[in-house]
Amino acid sequence: MTNISQALAALQAEALTALEATADEAALEQVRVRYLGRKGSLAAILRGLADLPPGERPAVGKLANEVKERLEAALTARREALQAAARAAVLAAEQVDVTLPGRPVPMGRLHPSTQVLRRICQIWADMGFQIYRSRDIETEEMNFELLNIPAHHPARDMWDTFYTTVDGILLRTHTSPGQIRAMREFCPNPIRVILPGMCYRYEQITARSEIQFHQVEGLAVGRHVTMTDLKGTLISFAHRMFGAARRVRFRASHFPFTEPSAEMDVECMLCEGAGCVVCKQTGWLEILGCGMVHPEVLRNGGYDPATYSGFAFGMGPERITMLKHRIEDIRYFWTNDLRFLEQF
Amino acid sequence: MRVPISWLKEYVDTPLPVPELAERLTFAGLEVADIQTVGLPGSALPWDPGRIVVGQILEVRPHPDADRLVLATVEYGAGQPKSVVTGAPNLRVGDTGHKVALALEGARHWDGTSPAPVPTVLKGRKVRGIYSDAMILSEKELGLSEDHTGVLLLDAPAPVGMPLATYMGDVVLDLEITPNMARCLSVQGVAREVAALTGGRVHSPQARMQADGDPIEGRVAIAIADPTLCARYAATLITDVTIGPSPEWMRRRLRLAGIRPINNVVDVTNYVMLEWGQPLHAFDYDVLVRRAKGVPQITVRPAKAGELLTTLDSVVRPLTRERLLITDAAGPIAIAGVMGGAETEVTHATRAILLEAANFHFVSIRKTTQALKLPSEASARFGRGVPPSAAVPAAMRATELMRELGGGRIARGVADCYPAPQVPSVVLLTTDEVRRILGMELSRAEIERILTALEFRCEPQGETGLRVTAPDHRLDIGTGVTGAADLIEEVARIHGYDRIPVTEMADRLPPQRDIIPVNLEERTRDLLAVAGLQEVITYRLTTPEREAQLSPGDDSPAERAYVRVANPISADRVVMRQSLLPGLLEVMAHNARLRDRLWFFEIGPVFLSGGTLELPAEPRRVTIGMAGRLAPASWRDPDPPRTDFFDLKGVVESLLRGLHLGAARFEPTTHPTFAPGRTARLLVEGHEVGILGEIHPQVRAAFDLPPGPACLAELDLEALLARVPPTHPVVGVPRFPPALQDIALVVDDGVTAADLTAVIRSAGGPLLAEARLFDVYRGQQLPSGKKSLAFSLVFQAADRTLTDAEVEAEKRRIVEAAARRLGAELRA
Ligand SMILES: [Zn+2]
């Protein structure tokens, strides 16, 4: 009896040591077969049970079962430990350099002018100003005369014009002829339109001047449109376009198709009004020209200037983009170098 | 217009510091573009008040050791007079009493000998053995001009010992004058603005002359041929004048205003022009008498064909009828308002001056200035409008100044031919009208105060009205509603735009519309950008040669009716484009050396001159250009595949799907720009809307594109968008699982994918939900002349799961139809 108990204790100790020593699941299986298999050490000891006196059998049998359960539990624990170690080894072997660059995703983009044009038009659309598109090639009458800029008038000096070989036909110098076209189309209804489009100027192409550029012009006509409305509407626009806290100011100016005329400055967004190179140390950026529609222009559009009034304004999306992003060369816009375009 | 503050303050009192004054002017529409400071703090090199002072020469002695140098003793109101060694040619031995700018030891001044502005500090030193610690400065050393030929000589009244900065330090406002502000092309005009803005008073210069000579009557006769071209011609006469340099104060003011001093007579004409805005011209009267062999008869008239005039720049100018001339009996003596003739020019020998103060129509002057390319201070003023009323006061003021500076006797009276007297504008303005336009309440008294400050005459009319008469110098005030608008602008700008309140628009919202073409165009942009293309915007001006490169086979392309620029600024921008392709190809070529992947698009108009229409059609197009690799090379994929025709077609198909366009067909076609066999025209609902394909190798070479396929599409955007349905049906997602079947059909090479797909679709019936071609095979496993097209078929019923037998029957019917109609065999 004592011999068997001792043999069981010795087996348990030996088997536990062997389990601890296993390095992988194959070795573990060998250990299992050796101690717990049908022909294993434990089975061999249990076969000796039959030789014991019947009174001792239950106690020894119980002991043997305890040893078996203990060893099986240890085997399971060891197997799980070995499996976890194997998984960890695989993961360790498969780790990546997360600092390697991602796979490039080729993206399409809109041209910066399109992006800012959309932003401008969206803000105006929210205020009820709808897009009105008008042609690039215009008559001199639409581009100048009907806008209160007669031939040879000193005001003509304000525009360097590309004329075509057809007498009286030119490349529009501003989107303003669209004002006349819109008025003639909508008269006598009230008008709120925004006119985006390409304009042309007879200028050398330099970092500061281009032969073509976009303009966005706005026009409101009605029976009760005033200069206080002009200020209020443009300030709303400026606060959305440039920031709600941005200060805005109006200076007197001159455009032949508006009277009174003004220029709107917005506090410089680069220096927050403190003064910098871009705003020439003034703290202000000139953003747009505006004014009350000149009576002659209203009349030319079909509206009686004694009962109707209106305001108009115009701005340059490329100029606004340049100011916002500190771009120093306007030629980037039509060169379409991807190193420029990809930044928008 | 450059306005020295010292000059401005002669005509208006203003307590405002210069920066504030500049801001007030800018806000009132007289933009101060620049403020320049001379000698005062803030300038590039201020004159040290303790070290640069007014000095007076006591004596000039020869230098004992140097012939070219002299030794001047200069008193400066403190301590011992200074000994100064100088080589200035305008200081001669024996001179005494001259006032000069004396620099003392430690004074900073500009180096007179350096070509670039270099500051230097005066130190005591020996010059040829004589110690001197002071210096008499030149204009260049003071920063007044580039002149270093002699020392600056001041006018006699300059107070000895006064800091030079106090005596003649100045600030110059550089004003941008808009066309409606032409009246401010004169110091007086600016003074009037300052007065109205700051509440100051204007002191006009005296327009009086001390005339004690014989009357001018009978000594010159004046006639005007056409009063619409010349509203007034006035002249004064001064005899026994001595031509010489002007005093320093006048030279200084002219210089600060940007005009080079010449001699007292010419300087006076320029000075009074700057003062009054009235250009003047001085004739040598004795030459006129000699030419006339008696009393000169001045006639203002258009030139006759063939007439010639040698102008004072010594150019012989042939004249045409558009040129307005000043003539005498012997012929032309000046081009009116633009340039005088050489023969009658004032010279050092001149003794008598006939001074012209005339008024010419701005259009005539502008045409002449442009035609002869002779811009001048005078033509700039005439070209923007000068009030005829200014002629006589300016002539009298100038003649008197000539007498003061050059002596002589002024003939009594002014010869004045004034056939078209100026009519002042009279406008009725009511407070209601002011409120209607400005949107704010201004009392009649306030309106009257502002207009009166601007020298308008106001008389109350009715309860709320004012009858406003414009002063003579306001040529910019119209009549009627326009005149009212002109006055309202004056009221608003003097009142201050910053004091106009802010309101939300209260007027009725106009009828709102949806601008469908614009919306769809923007949708097209989005779809192409989502497809991975970069939008570009190129020049709309191009050359016919560039566009001809699109048709390499065509040696003599028919001269297309281009919209052509009459005054191109460069040879490569002469006509409006008729295709977007060249611009896009140039963008691709430009970026080819920068990036692996060149996928671009542009949307914009082309310009097609149409037969009898005077204005061209401006149809909008969408252009796509794709070349290079599908993706940038990376460590994950060092060699990505190249873009080919089917990448382009995929983008076009995505666009068509995104716009929900109906049946689209791609048909093989040919076009000179595209490679034969790799080009298709696109038809939507049977209408041709554009072309796409691989670029012809010759075109690729002409536009310097790198080797490898480049694919282009040009679509008629309007034709495309016109077929976009207002809405499209959406099919529900089936509840039952689909049955998938792949089949490969072997057909003759000539059978197109479109042919086979059409047969499959029509044979498949309603249960065939999708037939997608996924493989094309040619090769050893097939007989030559055959190809295998493999399709993935999706069968689907809305109300049940299809049985294997049903799917098998459908598939069999498709295979049989393909066999029957296209000779297709099921590939084993
Ligand atoms: Zn700034």
PDB file of N, CA and C in Angstrom, chain A residues 223-228 259-260 292-296 298-299 304-310, chain B residues 427-444 447 451 463-466 468 479-489 491-492:
ATOM      1  N   ARG A 223     -37.321  98.144 -55.459  1.00  0.00           N
ATOM      2  CA  ARG A 223     -37.882  99.453 -55.145  1.00  0.00           C
ATOM      3  C   ARG A 223     -37.360 100.006 -53.833  1.00  0.00           C
ATOM      4  N   HIS A 224     -36.754  99.164 -53.025  1.00  0.00           N
ATOM      5  CA  HIS A 224     -36.280  99.631 -51.709  1.00  0.00           C
ATOM      6  C   HIS A 224     -34.895  99.088 -51.416  1.00  0.00           C
ATOM      7  N   VAL A 225     -33.971  99.287 -52.325  1.00  0.00           N
ATOM      8  CA  VAL A 225     -32.602  98.813 -52.097  1.00  0.00           C
ATOM      9  C   VAL A 225     -31.739 100.033 -51.794  1.00  0.00           C
ATOM     10  N   THR A 226     -31.062 100.029 -50.658  1.00  0.00           N
ATOM     11  CA  THR A 226     -30.366 101.233 -50.197  1.00  0.00           C
ATOM     12  C   THR A 226     -28.898 100.948 -49.904  1.00  0.00           C
ATOM     13  N   MET A 227     -28.179 102.017 -49.643  1.00  0.00           N
ATOM     14  CA  MET A 227     -26.766 101.883 -49.320  1.00  0.00           C
ATOM     15  C   MET A 227     -26.575 101.220 -47.954  1.00  0.00           C
ATOM     16  N   THR A 228     -27.511 101.395 -47.042  1.00  0.00           N
ATOM     17  CA  THR A 228     -27.389 100.682 -45.759  1.00  0.00           C
ATOM     18  C   THR A 228     -27.542  99.177 -46.002  1.00  0.00           C
ATOM     19  N   GLU A 259     -22.904 104.821 -58.129  1.00  0.00           N
ATOM     20  CA  GLU A 259     -22.789 106.115 -57.473  1.00  0.00           C
ATOM     21  C   GLU A 259     -23.807 106.187 -56.351  1.00  0.00           C
ATOM     22  N   PRO A 260     -23.421 106.356 -55.093  1.00  0.00           N
ATOM     23  CA  PRO A 260     -22.047 106.444 -54.629  1.00  0.00           C
ATOM     24  C   PRO A 260     -21.304 105.117 -54.818  1.00  0.00           C
ATOM     25  N   MET A 292     -23.934 101.973 -55.267  1.00  0.00           N
ATOM     26  CA  MET A 292     -25.331 101.996 -55.685  1.00  0.00           C
ATOM     27  C   MET A 292     -25.369 102.124 -57.210  1.00  0.00           C
ATOM     28  N   VAL A 293     -26.196 101.314 -57.847  1.00  0.00           N
ATOM     29  CA  VAL A 293     -26.222 101.297 -59.318  1.00  0.00           C
ATOM     30  C   VAL A 293     -26.510 102.704 -59.847  1.00  0.00           C
ATOM     31  N   HIS A 294     -25.693 103.150 -60.795  1.00  0.00           N
ATOM     32  CA  HIS A 294     -25.830 104.490 -61.363  1.00  0.00           C
ATOM     33  C   HIS A 294     -27.169 104.619 -62.086  1.00  0.00           C
ATOM     34  N   PRO A 295     -27.844 105.775 -61.942  1.00  0.00           N
ATOM     35  CA  PRO A 295     -29.159 105.935 -62.591  1.00  0.00           C
ATOM     36  C   PRO A 295     -29.140 105.621 -64.088  1.00  0.00           C
ATOM     37  N   GLU A 296     -28.064 106.001 -64.775  1.00  0.00           N
ATOM     38  CA  GLU A 296     -27.984 105.735 -66.218  1.00  0.00           C
ATOM     39  C   GLU A 296     -27.999 104.229 -66.482  1.00  0.00           C
ATOM     40  N   LEU A 298     -29.248 101.848 -64.527  1.00  0.00           N
ATOM     41  CA  LEU A 298     -30.599 101.344 -64.269  1.00  0.00           C
ATOM     42  C   LEU A 298     -31.487 101.599 -65.480  1.00  0.00           C
ATOM     43  N   ARG A 299     -31.402 102.817 -65.996  1.00  0.00           N
ATOM     44  CA  ARG A 299     -32.227 103.193 -67.147  1.00  0.00           C
ATOM     45  C   ARG A 299     -31.890 102.292 -68.337  1.00  0.00           C
ATOM     46  N   ASP A 304     -36.763 102.373 -64.165  1.00  0.00           N
ATOM     47  CA  ASP A 304     -36.854 103.817 -63.982  1.00  0.00           C
ATOM     48  C   ASP A 304     -36.055 104.197 -62.731  1.00  0.00           C
ATOM     49  N   PRO A 305     -34.985 104.965 -62.908  1.00  0.00           N
ATOM     50  CA  PRO A 305     -34.130 105.260 -61.744  1.00  0.00           C
ATOM     51  C   PRO A 305     -34.825 106.140 -60.712  1.00  0.00           C
ATOM     52  N   ALA A 306     -35.983 106.717 -61.054  1.00  0.00           N
ATOM     53  CA  ALA A 306     -36.677 107.537 -60.069  1.00  0.00           C
ATOM     54  C   ALA A 306     -37.439 106.675 -59.063  1.00  0.00           C
ATOM     55  N   THR A 307     -37.734 105.424 -59.437  1.00  0.00           N
ATOM     56  CA  THR A 307     -38.482 104.573 -58.504  1.00  0.00           C
ATOM     57  C   THR A 307     -37.710 103.314 -58.124  1.00  0.00           C
ATOM     58  N   TYR A 308     -36.750 102.912 -58.936  1.00  0.00           N
ATOM     59  CA  TYR A 308     -35.956 101.741 -58.596  1.00  0.00           C
ATOM     60  C   TYR A 308     -34.566 102.185 -58.154  1.00  0.00           C
ATOM     61  N   SER A 309     -33.964 101.356 -57.331  1.00  0.00           N
ATOM     62  CA  SER A 309     -32.567 101.574 -56.966  1.00  0.00           C
ATOM     63  C   SER A 309     -31.914 100.197 -56.877  1.00  0.00           C
ATOM     64  N   GLY A 310     -30.610 100.202 -56.742  1.00  0.00           N
ATOM     65  CA  GLY A 310     -29.933  98.911 -56.682  1.00  0.00           C
ATOM     66  C   GLY A 310     -28.525  99.072 -56.183  1.00  0.00           C
TER      67      GLY A 310
ATOM     68  N   VAL B 427     -29.266 121.334 -59.718  1.00  0.00           N
ATOM     69  CA  VAL B 427     -29.928 120.067 -59.386  1.00  0.00           C
ATOM     70  C   VAL B 427     -30.893 120.300 -58.235  1.00  0.00           C
ATOM     71  N   LEU B 428     -32.082 119.685 -58.343  1.00  0.00           N
ATOM     72  CA  LEU B 428     -33.012 119.710 -57.217  1.00  0.00           C
ATOM     73  C   LEU B 428     -32.807 118.430 -56.410  1.00  0.00           C
ATOM     74  N   LEU B 429     -32.459 118.620 -55.139  1.00  0.00           N
ATOM     75  CA  LEU B 429     -32.199 117.456 -54.278  1.00  0.00           C
ATOM     76  C   LEU B 429     -33.141 117.524 -53.085  1.00  0.00           C
ATOM     77  N   THR B 430     -33.807 116.398 -52.793  1.00  0.00           N
ATOM     78  CA  THR B 430     -34.702 116.372 -51.631  1.00  0.00           C
ATOM     79  C   THR B 430     -34.163 115.389 -50.598  1.00  0.00           C
ATOM     80  N   THR B 431     -34.581 115.608 -49.357  1.00  0.00           N
ATOM     81  CA  THR B 431     -34.157 114.679 -48.303  1.00  0.00           C
ATOM     82  C   THR B 431     -34.743 113.299 -48.571  1.00  0.00           C
ATOM     83  N   ASP B 432     -35.925 113.236 -49.224  1.00  0.00           N
ATOM     84  CA  ASP B 432     -36.516 111.933 -49.560  1.00  0.00           C
ATOM     85  C   ASP B 432     -35.605 111.141 -50.487  1.00  0.00           C
ATOM     86  N   GLU B 433     -35.066 111.847 -51.472  1.00  0.00           N
ATOM     87  CA  GLU B 433     -34.205 111.174 -52.442  1.00  0.00           C
ATOM     88  C   GLU B 433     -32.930 110.668 -51.758  1.00  0.00           C
ATOM     89  N   VAL B 434     -32.391 111.474 -50.857  1.00  0.00           N
ATOM     90  CA  VAL B 434     -31.198 111.060 -50.119  1.00  0.00           C
ATOM     91  C   VAL B 434     -31.518 109.805 -49.313  1.00  0.00           C
ATOM     92  N   ARG B 435     -32.691 109.795 -48.666  1.00  0.00           N
ATOM     93  CA  ARG B 435     -33.069 108.633 -47.867  1.00  0.00           C
ATOM     94  C   ARG B 435     -33.308 107.419 -48.754  1.00  0.00           C
ATOM     95  N   ARG B 436     -33.914 107.647 -49.934  1.00  0.00           N
ATOM     96  CA  ARG B 436     -34.233 106.532 -50.831  1.00  0.00           C
ATOM     97  C   ARG B 436     -32.956 105.797 -51.266  1.00  0.00           C
ATOM     98  N   ILE B 437     -31.899 106.543 -51.492  1.00  0.00           N
ATOM     99  CA  ILE B 437     -30.662 105.911 -51.977  1.00  0.00           C
ATOM    100  C   ILE B 437     -29.763 105.466 -50.822  1.00  0.00           C
ATOM    101  N   LEU B 438     -29.559 106.341 -49.859  1.00  0.00           N
ATOM    102  CA  LEU B 438     -28.628 105.995 -48.782  1.00  0.00           C
ATOM    103  C   LEU B 438     -29.288 105.104 -47.725  1.00  0.00           C
ATOM    104  N   GLY B 439     -30.601 105.204 -47.575  1.00  0.00           N
ATOM    105  CA  GLY B 439     -31.282 104.388 -46.565  1.00  0.00           C
ATOM    106  C   GLY B 439     -31.164 104.951 -45.168  1.00  0.00           C
ATOM    107  N   MET B 440     -30.722 106.197 -45.073  1.00  0.00           N
ATOM    108  CA  MET B 440     -30.586 106.812 -43.749  1.00  0.00           C
ATOM    109  C   MET B 440     -31.149 108.219 -43.785  1.00  0.00           C
ATOM    110  N   GLU B 441     -31.480 108.706 -42.613  1.00  0.00           N
ATOM    111  CA  GLU B 441     -32.088 110.023 -42.474  1.00  0.00           C
ATOM    112  C   GLU B 441     -30.996 111.080 -42.358  1.00  0.00           C
ATOM    113  N   LEU B 442     -30.994 112.051 -43.271  1.00  0.00           N
ATOM    114  CA  LEU B 442     -30.097 113.200 -43.119  1.00  0.00           C
ATOM    115  C   LEU B 442     -30.959 114.443 -43.248  1.00  0.00           C
ATOM    116  N   SER B 443     -30.803 115.381 -42.324  1.00  0.00           N
ATOM    117  CA  SER B 443     -31.649 116.572 -42.362  1.00  0.00           C
ATOM    118  C   SER B 443     -31.231 117.479 -43.519  1.00  0.00           C
ATOM    119  N   ARG B 444     -32.149 118.323 -43.919  1.00  0.00           N
ATOM    120  CA  ARG B 444     -31.829 119.257 -44.990  1.00  0.00           C
ATOM    121  C   ARG B 444     -30.677 120.156 -44.566  1.00  0.00           C
ATOM    122  N   ILE B 447     -27.419 118.267 -45.023  1.00  0.00           N
ATOM    123  CA  ILE B 447     -27.076 118.148 -46.446  1.00  0.00           C
ATOM    124  C   ILE B 447     -26.552 119.491 -46.956  1.00  0.00           C
ATOM    125  N   LEU B 451     -22.823 120.330 -48.588  1.00  0.00           N
ATOM    126  CA  LEU B 451     -22.674 120.828 -49.953  1.00  0.00           C
ATOM    127  C   LEU B 451     -22.073 122.231 -49.958  1.00  0.00           C
ATOM    128  N   GLU B 463     -40.630 122.038 -48.928  1.00  0.00           N
ATOM    129  CA  GLU B 463     -40.440 121.621 -47.537  1.00  0.00           C
ATOM    130  C   GLU B 463     -39.103 120.928 -47.323  1.00  0.00           C
ATOM    131  N   THR B 464     -38.745 120.067 -48.279  1.00  0.00           N
ATOM    132  CA  THR B 464     -37.605 119.182 -48.036  1.00  0.00           C
ATOM    133  C   THR B 464     -36.521 119.318 -49.100  1.00  0.00           C
ATOM    134  N   GLY B 465     -36.719 120.245 -50.035  1.00  0.00           N
ATOM    135  CA  GLY B 465     -35.798 120.279 -51.170  1.00  0.00           C
ATOM    136  C   GLY B 465     -34.733 121.355 -51.078  1.00  0.00           C
ATOM    137  N   LEU B 466     -33.701 121.155 -51.910  1.00  0.00           N
ATOM    138  CA  LEU B 466     -32.651 122.156 -52.069  1.00  0.00           C
ATOM    139  C   LEU B 466     -32.406 122.324 -53.554  1.00  0.00           C
ATOM    140  N   VAL B 468     -29.639 123.159 -55.866  1.00  0.00           N
ATOM    141  CA  VAL B 468     -28.183 123.160 -55.679  1.00  0.00           C
ATOM    142  C   VAL B 468     -27.499 123.561 -56.975  1.00  0.00           C
ATOM    143  N   THR B 479     -27.168 116.438 -64.329  1.00  0.00           N
ATOM    144  CA  THR B 479     -28.472 117.048 -64.052  1.00  0.00           C
ATOM    145  C   THR B 479     -29.490 115.945 -63.823  1.00  0.00           C
ATOM    146  N   GLY B 480     -30.680 116.326 -63.378  1.00  0.00           N
ATOM    147  CA  GLY B 480     -31.766 115.363 -63.188  1.00  0.00           C
ATOM    148  C   GLY B 480     -31.409 114.298 -62.164  1.00  0.00           C
ATOM    149  N   VAL B 481     -31.868 113.059 -62.404  1.00  0.00           N
ATOM    150  CA  VAL B 481     -31.628 111.971 -61.467  1.00  0.00           C
ATOM    151  C   VAL B 481     -30.128 111.719 -61.316  1.00  0.00           C
ATOM    152  N   THR B 482     -29.401 111.847 -62.424  1.00  0.00           N
ATOM    153  CA  THR B 482     -27.957 111.643 -62.367  1.00  0.00           C
ATOM    154  C   THR B 482     -27.298 112.700 -61.488  1.00  0.00           C
ATOM    155  N   GLY B 483     -27.734 113.941 -61.675  1.00  0.00           N
ATOM    156  CA  GLY B 483     -27.181 115.018 -60.851  1.00  0.00           C
ATOM    157  C   GLY B 483     -27.461 114.777 -59.381  1.00  0.00           C
ATOM    158  N   ALA B 484     -28.680 114.279 -59.091  1.00  0.00           N
ATOM    159  CA  ALA B 484     -29.014 113.979 -57.698  1.00  0.00           C
ATOM    160  C   ALA B 484     -28.089 112.896 -57.162  1.00  0.00           C
ATOM    161  N   ALA B 485     -27.850 111.867 -57.982  1.00  0.00           N
ATOM    162  CA  ALA B 485     -26.949 110.790 -57.544  1.00  0.00           C
ATOM    163  C   ALA B 485     -25.550 111.342 -57.296  1.00  0.00           C
ATOM    164  N   ASP B 486     -25.113 112.267 -58.189  1.00  0.00           N
ATOM    165  CA  ASP B 486     -23.787 112.872 -58.003  1.00  0.00           C
ATOM    166  C   ASP B 486     -23.717 113.605 -56.665  1.00  0.00           C
ATOM    167  N   LEU B 487     -24.779 114.323 -56.326  1.00  0.00           N
ATOM    168  CA  LEU B 487     -24.775 115.072 -55.063  1.00  0.00           C
ATOM    169  C   LEU B 487     -24.867 114.139 -53.863  1.00  0.00           C
ATOM    170  N   ILE B 488     -25.669 113.079 -54.004  1.00  0.00           N
ATOM    171  CA  ILE B 488     -25.805 112.136 -52.888  1.00  0.00           C
ATOM    172  C   ILE B 488     -24.446 111.495 -52.592  1.00  0.00           C
ATOM    173  N   GLU B 489     -23.678 111.224 -53.644  1.00  0.00           N
ATOM    174  CA  GLU B 489     -22.342 110.677 -53.418  1.00  0.00           C
ATOM    175  C   GLU B 489     -21.489 111.669 -52.621  1.00  0.00           C
ATOM    176  N   VAL B 491     -22.560 113.962 -50.557  1.00  0.00           N
ATOM    177  CA  VAL B 491     -23.068 114.004 -49.180  1.00  0.00           C
ATOM    178  C   VAL B 491     -22.555 112.788 -48.412  1.00  0.00           C
ATOM    179  N   ALA B 492     -22.646 111.598 -49.043  1.00  0.00           N
ATOM    180  CA  ALA B 492     -22.264 110.366 -48.354  1.00  0.00           C
ATOM    181  C   ALA B 492     -20.783 110.365 -48.026  1.00  0.00           C
TER     182      ALA B 492
END
